[in-house]
Short mmCIF file of C-alpha atoms and ligand atoms in Angstrom, two decimals:
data_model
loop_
_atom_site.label_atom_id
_atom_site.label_comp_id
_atom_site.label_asym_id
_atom_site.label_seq_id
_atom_site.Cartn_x
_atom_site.Cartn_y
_atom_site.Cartn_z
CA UNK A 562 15.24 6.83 20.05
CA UNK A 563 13.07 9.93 20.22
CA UNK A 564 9.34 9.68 20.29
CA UNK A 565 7.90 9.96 16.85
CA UNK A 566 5.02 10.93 18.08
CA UNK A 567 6.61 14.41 19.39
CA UNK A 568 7.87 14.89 16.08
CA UNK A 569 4.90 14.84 14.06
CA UNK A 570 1.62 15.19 15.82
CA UNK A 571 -0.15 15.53 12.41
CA UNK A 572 -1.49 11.92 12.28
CA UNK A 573 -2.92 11.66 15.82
CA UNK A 574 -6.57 11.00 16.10
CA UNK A 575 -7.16 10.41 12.03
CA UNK A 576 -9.31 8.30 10.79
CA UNK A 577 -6.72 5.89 8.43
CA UNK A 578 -7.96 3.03 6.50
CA UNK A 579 -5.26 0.43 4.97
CA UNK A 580 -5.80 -1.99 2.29
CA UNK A 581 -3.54 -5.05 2.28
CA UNK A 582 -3.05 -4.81 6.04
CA UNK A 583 -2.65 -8.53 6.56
CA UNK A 584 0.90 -8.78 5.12
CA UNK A 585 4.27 -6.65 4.48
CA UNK A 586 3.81 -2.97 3.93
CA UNK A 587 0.22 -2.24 4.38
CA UNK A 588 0.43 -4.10 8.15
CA UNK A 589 3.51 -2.13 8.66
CA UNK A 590 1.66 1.50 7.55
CA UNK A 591 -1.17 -0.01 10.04
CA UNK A 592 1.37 -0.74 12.75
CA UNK A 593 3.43 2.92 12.62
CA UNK A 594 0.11 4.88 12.71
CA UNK A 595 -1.50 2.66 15.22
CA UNK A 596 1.77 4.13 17.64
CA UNK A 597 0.65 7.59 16.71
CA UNK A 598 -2.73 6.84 18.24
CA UNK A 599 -4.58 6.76 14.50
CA UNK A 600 -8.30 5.18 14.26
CA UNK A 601 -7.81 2.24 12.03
CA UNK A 602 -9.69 0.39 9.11
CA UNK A 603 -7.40 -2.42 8.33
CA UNK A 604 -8.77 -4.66 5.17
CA UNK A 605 -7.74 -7.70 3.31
CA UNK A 606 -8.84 -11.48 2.33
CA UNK A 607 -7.58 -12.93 5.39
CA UNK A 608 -9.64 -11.51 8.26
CA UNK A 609 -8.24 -14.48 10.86
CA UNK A 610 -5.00 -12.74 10.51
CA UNK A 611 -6.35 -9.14 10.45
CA UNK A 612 -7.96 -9.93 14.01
CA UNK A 613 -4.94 -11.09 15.58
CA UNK A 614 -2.96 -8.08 14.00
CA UNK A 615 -5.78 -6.00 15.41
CA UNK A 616 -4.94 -6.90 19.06
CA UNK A 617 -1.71 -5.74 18.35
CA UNK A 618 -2.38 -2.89 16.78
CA UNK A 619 -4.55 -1.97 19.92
CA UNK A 620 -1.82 -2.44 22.16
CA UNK A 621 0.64 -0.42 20.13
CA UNK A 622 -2.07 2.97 20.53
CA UNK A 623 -4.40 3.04 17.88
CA UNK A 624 -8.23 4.77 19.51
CA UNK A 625 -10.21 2.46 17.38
CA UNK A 626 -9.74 -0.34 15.16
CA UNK A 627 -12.55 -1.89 12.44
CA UNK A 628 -11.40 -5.01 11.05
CA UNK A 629 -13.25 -6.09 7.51
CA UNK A 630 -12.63 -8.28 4.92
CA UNK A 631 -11.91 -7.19 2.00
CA UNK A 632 -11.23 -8.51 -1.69
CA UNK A 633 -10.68 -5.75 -3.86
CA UNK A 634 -11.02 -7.34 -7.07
CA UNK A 635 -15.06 -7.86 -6.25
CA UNK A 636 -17.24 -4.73 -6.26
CA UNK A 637 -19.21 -5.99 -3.84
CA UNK A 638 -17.14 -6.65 -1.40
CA UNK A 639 -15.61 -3.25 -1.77
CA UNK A 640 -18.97 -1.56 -1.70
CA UNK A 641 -19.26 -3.11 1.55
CA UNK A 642 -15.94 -2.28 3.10
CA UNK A 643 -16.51 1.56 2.42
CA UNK A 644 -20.03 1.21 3.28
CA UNK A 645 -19.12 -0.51 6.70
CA UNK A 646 -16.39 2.29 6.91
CA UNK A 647 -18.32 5.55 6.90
CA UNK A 648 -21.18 3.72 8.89
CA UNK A 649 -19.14 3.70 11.55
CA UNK A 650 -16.91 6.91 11.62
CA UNK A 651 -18.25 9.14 9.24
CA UNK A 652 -15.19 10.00 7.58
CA UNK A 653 -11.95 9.34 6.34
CA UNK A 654 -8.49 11.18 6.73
CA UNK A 655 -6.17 9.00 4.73
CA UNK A 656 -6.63 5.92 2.59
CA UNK A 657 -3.23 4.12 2.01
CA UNK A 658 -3.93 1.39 -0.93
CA UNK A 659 -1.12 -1.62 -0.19
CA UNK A 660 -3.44 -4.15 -1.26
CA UNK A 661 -1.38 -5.76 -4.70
CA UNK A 662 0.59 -8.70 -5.70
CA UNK A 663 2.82 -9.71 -8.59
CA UNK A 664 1.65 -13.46 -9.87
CA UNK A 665 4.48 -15.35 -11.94
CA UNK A 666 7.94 -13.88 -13.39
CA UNK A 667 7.76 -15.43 -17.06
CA UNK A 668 8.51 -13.99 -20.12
CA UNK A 669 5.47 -12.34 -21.64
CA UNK A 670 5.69 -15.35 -24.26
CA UNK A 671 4.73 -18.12 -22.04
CA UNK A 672 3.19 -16.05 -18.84
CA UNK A 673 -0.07 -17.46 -17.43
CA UNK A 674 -2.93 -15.27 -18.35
CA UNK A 675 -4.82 -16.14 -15.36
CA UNK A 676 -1.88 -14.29 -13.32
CA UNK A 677 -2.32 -11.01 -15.73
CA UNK A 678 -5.85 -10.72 -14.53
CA UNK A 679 -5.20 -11.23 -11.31
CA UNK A 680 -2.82 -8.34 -11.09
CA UNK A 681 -4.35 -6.04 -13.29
CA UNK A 682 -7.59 -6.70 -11.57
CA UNK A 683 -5.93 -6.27 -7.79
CA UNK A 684 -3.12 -3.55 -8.54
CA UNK A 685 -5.16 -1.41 -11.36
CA UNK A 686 -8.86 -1.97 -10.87
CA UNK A 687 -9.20 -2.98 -7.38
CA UNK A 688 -7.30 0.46 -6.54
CA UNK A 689 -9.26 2.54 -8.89
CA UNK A 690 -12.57 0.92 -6.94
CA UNK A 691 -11.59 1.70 -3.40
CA UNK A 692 -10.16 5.26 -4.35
CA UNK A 693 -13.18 5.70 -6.15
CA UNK A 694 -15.75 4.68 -3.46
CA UNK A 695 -13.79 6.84 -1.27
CA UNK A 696 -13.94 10.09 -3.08
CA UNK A 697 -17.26 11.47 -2.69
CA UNK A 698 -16.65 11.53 1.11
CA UNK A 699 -13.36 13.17 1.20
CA UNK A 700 -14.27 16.09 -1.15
CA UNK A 701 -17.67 16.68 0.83
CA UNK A 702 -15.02 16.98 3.93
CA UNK A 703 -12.81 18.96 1.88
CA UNK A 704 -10.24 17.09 3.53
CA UNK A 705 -8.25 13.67 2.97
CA UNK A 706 -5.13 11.55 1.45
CA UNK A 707 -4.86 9.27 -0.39
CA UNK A 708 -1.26 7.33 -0.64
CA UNK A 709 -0.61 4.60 -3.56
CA UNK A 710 1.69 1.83 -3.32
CA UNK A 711 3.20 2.18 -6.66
CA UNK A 712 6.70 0.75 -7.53
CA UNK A 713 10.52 0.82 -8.54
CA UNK A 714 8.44 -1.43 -11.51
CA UNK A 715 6.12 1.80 -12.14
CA UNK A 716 9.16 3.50 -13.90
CA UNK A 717 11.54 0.60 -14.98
CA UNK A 718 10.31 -2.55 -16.63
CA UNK A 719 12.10 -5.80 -16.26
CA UNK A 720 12.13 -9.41 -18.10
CA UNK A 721 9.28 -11.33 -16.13
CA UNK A 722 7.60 -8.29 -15.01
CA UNK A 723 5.83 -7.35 -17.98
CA UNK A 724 2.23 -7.13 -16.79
CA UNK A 725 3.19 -6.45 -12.82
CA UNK A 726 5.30 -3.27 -14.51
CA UNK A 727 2.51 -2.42 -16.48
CA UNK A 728 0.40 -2.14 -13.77
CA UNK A 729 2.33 -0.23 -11.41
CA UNK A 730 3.01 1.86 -14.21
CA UNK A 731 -0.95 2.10 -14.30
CA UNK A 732 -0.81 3.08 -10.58
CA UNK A 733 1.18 6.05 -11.71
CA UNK A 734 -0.79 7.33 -13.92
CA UNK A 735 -4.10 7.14 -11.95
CA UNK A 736 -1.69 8.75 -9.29
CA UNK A 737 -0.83 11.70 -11.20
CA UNK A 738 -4.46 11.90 -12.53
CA UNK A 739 -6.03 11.85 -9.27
CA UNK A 740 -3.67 14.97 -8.14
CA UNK A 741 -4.58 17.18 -10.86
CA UNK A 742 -8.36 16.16 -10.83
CA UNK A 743 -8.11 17.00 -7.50
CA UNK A 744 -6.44 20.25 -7.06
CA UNK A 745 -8.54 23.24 -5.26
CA UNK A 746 -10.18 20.41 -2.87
CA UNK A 747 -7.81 20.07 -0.01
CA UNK A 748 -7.14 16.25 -0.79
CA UNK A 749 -3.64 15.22 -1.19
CA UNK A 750 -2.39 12.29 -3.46
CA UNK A 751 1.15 10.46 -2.78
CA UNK A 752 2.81 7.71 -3.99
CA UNK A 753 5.53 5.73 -2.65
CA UNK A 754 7.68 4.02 -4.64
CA UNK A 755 9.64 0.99 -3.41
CA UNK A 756 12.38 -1.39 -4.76
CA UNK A 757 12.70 -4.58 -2.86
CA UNK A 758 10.94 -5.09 0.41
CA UNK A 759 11.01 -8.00 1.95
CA UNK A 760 7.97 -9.81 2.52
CA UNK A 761 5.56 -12.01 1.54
CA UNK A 762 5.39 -10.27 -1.97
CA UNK A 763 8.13 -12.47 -3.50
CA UNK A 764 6.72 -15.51 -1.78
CA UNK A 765 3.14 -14.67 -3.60
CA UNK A 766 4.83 -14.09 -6.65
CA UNK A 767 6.70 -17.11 -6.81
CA UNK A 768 4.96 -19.59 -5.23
CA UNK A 769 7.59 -21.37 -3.55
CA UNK A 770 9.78 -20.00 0.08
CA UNK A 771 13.00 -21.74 -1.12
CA UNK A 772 12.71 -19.23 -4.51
CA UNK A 773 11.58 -16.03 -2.39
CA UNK A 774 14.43 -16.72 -0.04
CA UNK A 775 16.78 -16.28 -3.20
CA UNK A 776 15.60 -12.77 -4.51
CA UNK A 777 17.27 -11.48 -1.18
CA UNK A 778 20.06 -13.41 -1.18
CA UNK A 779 23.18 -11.92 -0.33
CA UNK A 780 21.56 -8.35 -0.25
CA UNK A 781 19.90 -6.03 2.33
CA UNK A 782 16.36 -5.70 1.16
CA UNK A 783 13.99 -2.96 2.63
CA UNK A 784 11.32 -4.04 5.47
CA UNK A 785 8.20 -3.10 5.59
CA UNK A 786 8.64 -0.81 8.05
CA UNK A 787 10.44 1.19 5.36
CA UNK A 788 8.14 1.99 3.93
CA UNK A 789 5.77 2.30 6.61
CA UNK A 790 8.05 5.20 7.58
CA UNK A 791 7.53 6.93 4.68
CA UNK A 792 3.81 6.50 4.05
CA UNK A 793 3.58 8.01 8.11
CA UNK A 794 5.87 10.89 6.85
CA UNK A 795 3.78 12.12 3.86
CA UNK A 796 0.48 11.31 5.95
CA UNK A 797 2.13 13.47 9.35
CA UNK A 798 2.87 16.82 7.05
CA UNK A 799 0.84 19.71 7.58
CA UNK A 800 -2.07 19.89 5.25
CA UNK A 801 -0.68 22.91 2.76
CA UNK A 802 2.22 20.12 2.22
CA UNK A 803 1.79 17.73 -0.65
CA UNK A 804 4.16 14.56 -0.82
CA UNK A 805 3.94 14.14 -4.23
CA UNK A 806 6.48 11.47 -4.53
CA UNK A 807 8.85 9.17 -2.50
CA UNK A 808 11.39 6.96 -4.33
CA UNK A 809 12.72 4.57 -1.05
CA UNK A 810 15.34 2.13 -2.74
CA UNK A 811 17.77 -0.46 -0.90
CA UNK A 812 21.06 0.35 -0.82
CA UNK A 813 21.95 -2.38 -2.56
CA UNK A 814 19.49 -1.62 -5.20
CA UNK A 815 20.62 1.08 -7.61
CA UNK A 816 17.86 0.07 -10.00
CA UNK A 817 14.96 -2.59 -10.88
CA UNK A 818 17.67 -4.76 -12.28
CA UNK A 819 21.10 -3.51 -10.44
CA UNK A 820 21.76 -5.33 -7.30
CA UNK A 821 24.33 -5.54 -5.15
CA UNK A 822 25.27 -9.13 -3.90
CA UNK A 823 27.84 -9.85 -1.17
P1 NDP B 731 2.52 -8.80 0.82
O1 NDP B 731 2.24 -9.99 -0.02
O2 NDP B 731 3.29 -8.98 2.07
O3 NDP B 731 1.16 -8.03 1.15
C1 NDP B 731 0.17 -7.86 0.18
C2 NDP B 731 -1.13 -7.48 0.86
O4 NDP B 731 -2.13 -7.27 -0.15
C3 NDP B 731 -1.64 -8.56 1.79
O5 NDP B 731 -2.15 -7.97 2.96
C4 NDP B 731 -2.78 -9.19 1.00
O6 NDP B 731 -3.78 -9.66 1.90
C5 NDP B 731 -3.29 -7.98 0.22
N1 NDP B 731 -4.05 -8.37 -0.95
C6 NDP B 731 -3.64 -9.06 -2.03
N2 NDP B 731 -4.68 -9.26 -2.87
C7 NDP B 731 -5.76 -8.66 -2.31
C8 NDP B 731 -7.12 -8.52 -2.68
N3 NDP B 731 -7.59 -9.05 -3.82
N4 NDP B 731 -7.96 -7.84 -1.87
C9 NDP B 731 -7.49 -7.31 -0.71
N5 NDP B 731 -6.22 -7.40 -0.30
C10 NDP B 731 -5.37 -8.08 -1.09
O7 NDP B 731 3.27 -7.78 -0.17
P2 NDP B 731 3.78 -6.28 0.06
O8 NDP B 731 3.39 -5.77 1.37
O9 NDP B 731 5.20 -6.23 -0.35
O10 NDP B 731 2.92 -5.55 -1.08
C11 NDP B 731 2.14 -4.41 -0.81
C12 NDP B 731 2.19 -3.49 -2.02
O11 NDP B 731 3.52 -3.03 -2.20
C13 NDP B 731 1.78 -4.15 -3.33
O12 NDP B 731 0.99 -3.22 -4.05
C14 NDP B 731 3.11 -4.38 -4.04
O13 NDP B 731 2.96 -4.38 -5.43
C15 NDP B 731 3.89 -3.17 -3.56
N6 NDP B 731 5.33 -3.27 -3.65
C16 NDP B 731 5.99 -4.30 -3.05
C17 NDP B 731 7.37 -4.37 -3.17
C18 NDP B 731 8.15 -5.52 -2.60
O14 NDP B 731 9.30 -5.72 -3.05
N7 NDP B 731 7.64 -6.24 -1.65
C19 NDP B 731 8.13 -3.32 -3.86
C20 NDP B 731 7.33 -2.28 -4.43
C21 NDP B 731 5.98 -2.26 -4.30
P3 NDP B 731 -4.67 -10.97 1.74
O15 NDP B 731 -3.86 -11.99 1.00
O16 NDP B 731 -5.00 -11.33 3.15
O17 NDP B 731 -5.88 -10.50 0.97
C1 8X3 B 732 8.21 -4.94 -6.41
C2 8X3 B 732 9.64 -4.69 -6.68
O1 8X3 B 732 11.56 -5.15 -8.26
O2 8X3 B 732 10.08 -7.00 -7.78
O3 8X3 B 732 7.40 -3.90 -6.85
O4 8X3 B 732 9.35 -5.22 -9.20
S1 8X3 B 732 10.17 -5.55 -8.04
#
């Protein structure tokens, strides 16, 4: 396989911090820019796993690595993560927010309220409050990214997925806000746009292995490597190119509700 790394030198050296780097997407992002020798700020709840995957990381190339806990939903905590963040390199390149969950699949009807707050408060607000605590330092450096985890659920709501649709569909929005709010200061906005990876999003969701092992069955999911790929390739561009947008489907997925089962 040819080296990535000759192919797009773009990343090299940034400064990249990734929410939701304990899990799925966000540790593959951390993984495919820690090969391209990125300085990393990996974040999320569970800090005993970010340390291991930080030894990893390490190994694969990354220069530097800060590992802090994070919890997104509580201002202070985020506060602190940006805080620690700029304390220690001054600056930021590209922000990829992974951190998110769904919580439940019932019908609006007899959904759990508790899970609407938890997503709304992780996928909506707790993105709006990193992006936000970020800002001020990439338009004084008239340079950054920032790439959004949004959703095949952003654009096409399903039974079950009322409030995790509406939510993504929020990430959209703030998406597409943030890039025109943003124009004339050098700071690109992305998001990426998956159907079904598999990790431990379904397992999260659901509660249960036995259930998340039956969302894939008899289909070829994506990995989070996936879409690791794609977050590197919008980050690796050359800075007068704007990713706007990357739709990254199975192809056993043709849409939030069409799958393909063997
Ligand atoms: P995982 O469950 O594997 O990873 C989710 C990550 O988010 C974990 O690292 C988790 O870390 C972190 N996280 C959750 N809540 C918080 C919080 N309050 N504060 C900080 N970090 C948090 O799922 P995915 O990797 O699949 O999900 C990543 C993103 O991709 C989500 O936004 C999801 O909606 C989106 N997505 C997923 C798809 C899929 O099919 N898997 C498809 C389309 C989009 P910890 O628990 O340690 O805090
Ligand atoms: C996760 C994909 O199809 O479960 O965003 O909503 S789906």
């Amino acid at each position: 396989m040819t080296s990535q790394k000759a192919m797009s030198p773009e990343s090299d050296s940034k400064v990249v911090c990734v929410t939701g780097a304990s899990s799925g997407i966000g540790l593959a992002a951390a993984e495919v820019f820690a090969e391209h020798g990125a300085t990393l700020i990996i974040g999320a709840r569970r800090v005993d796993r970010l340390e291991t995957i930080s030894k990893r990381l390490k190994k694969l190339g990354a220069k530097d690595i800060l590992v802090l806990g994070l919890d997104v939903r509580i201002p202070s905590s985020v506060e602190q993560f940006v805080q620690s963040t700029l304390k220690r390199f001054n600056a930021l390149d590209v922000l990829v927010n992974s951190a998110g969950l769904a919580a439940g699949r019932d019908p609006l009807v007899s959904a759990n309220i508790d899970d609407w707050e938890r997503m709304i408060d992780t996928n909506v607000k707790g993105l709006l409050r990193v992006t936000k605590s970020f800002l001020p330092t990439m338009i004084e450096q008239k340079r950054g990214h920032i790439i959004n985890i949004g959703s095949i659920a952003g654009y096409e709501p399903y039974e079950g997925g009322s409030v995790y649709s509406a939510s993504k569909f929020g990430v959209r929005a703030i998406t597409k806000t943030l890039r025109l709010e943003l124009s004339g200061t050098n700071i690109r906005v992305t998001i990426i746009d998956p159907g079904m990876v598999n990790t431990e999003f379904s397992l999260v969701r659901l509660g249960d292995q036995e259930k998340a092992d039956a969302v894939y069955k008899g289909m070829m999911p994506l990995i989070g490597r996936d879409v690791a790929e794609c977050i590197y390739f919008a980050a690796s561009r050359p800075p007068h190119v704007n990713v706007d947008q990357i739709f990254v489907m199975p192809t056993d997925q043709a849409s939030a509700t069409k799958v393909f089962r063997r």
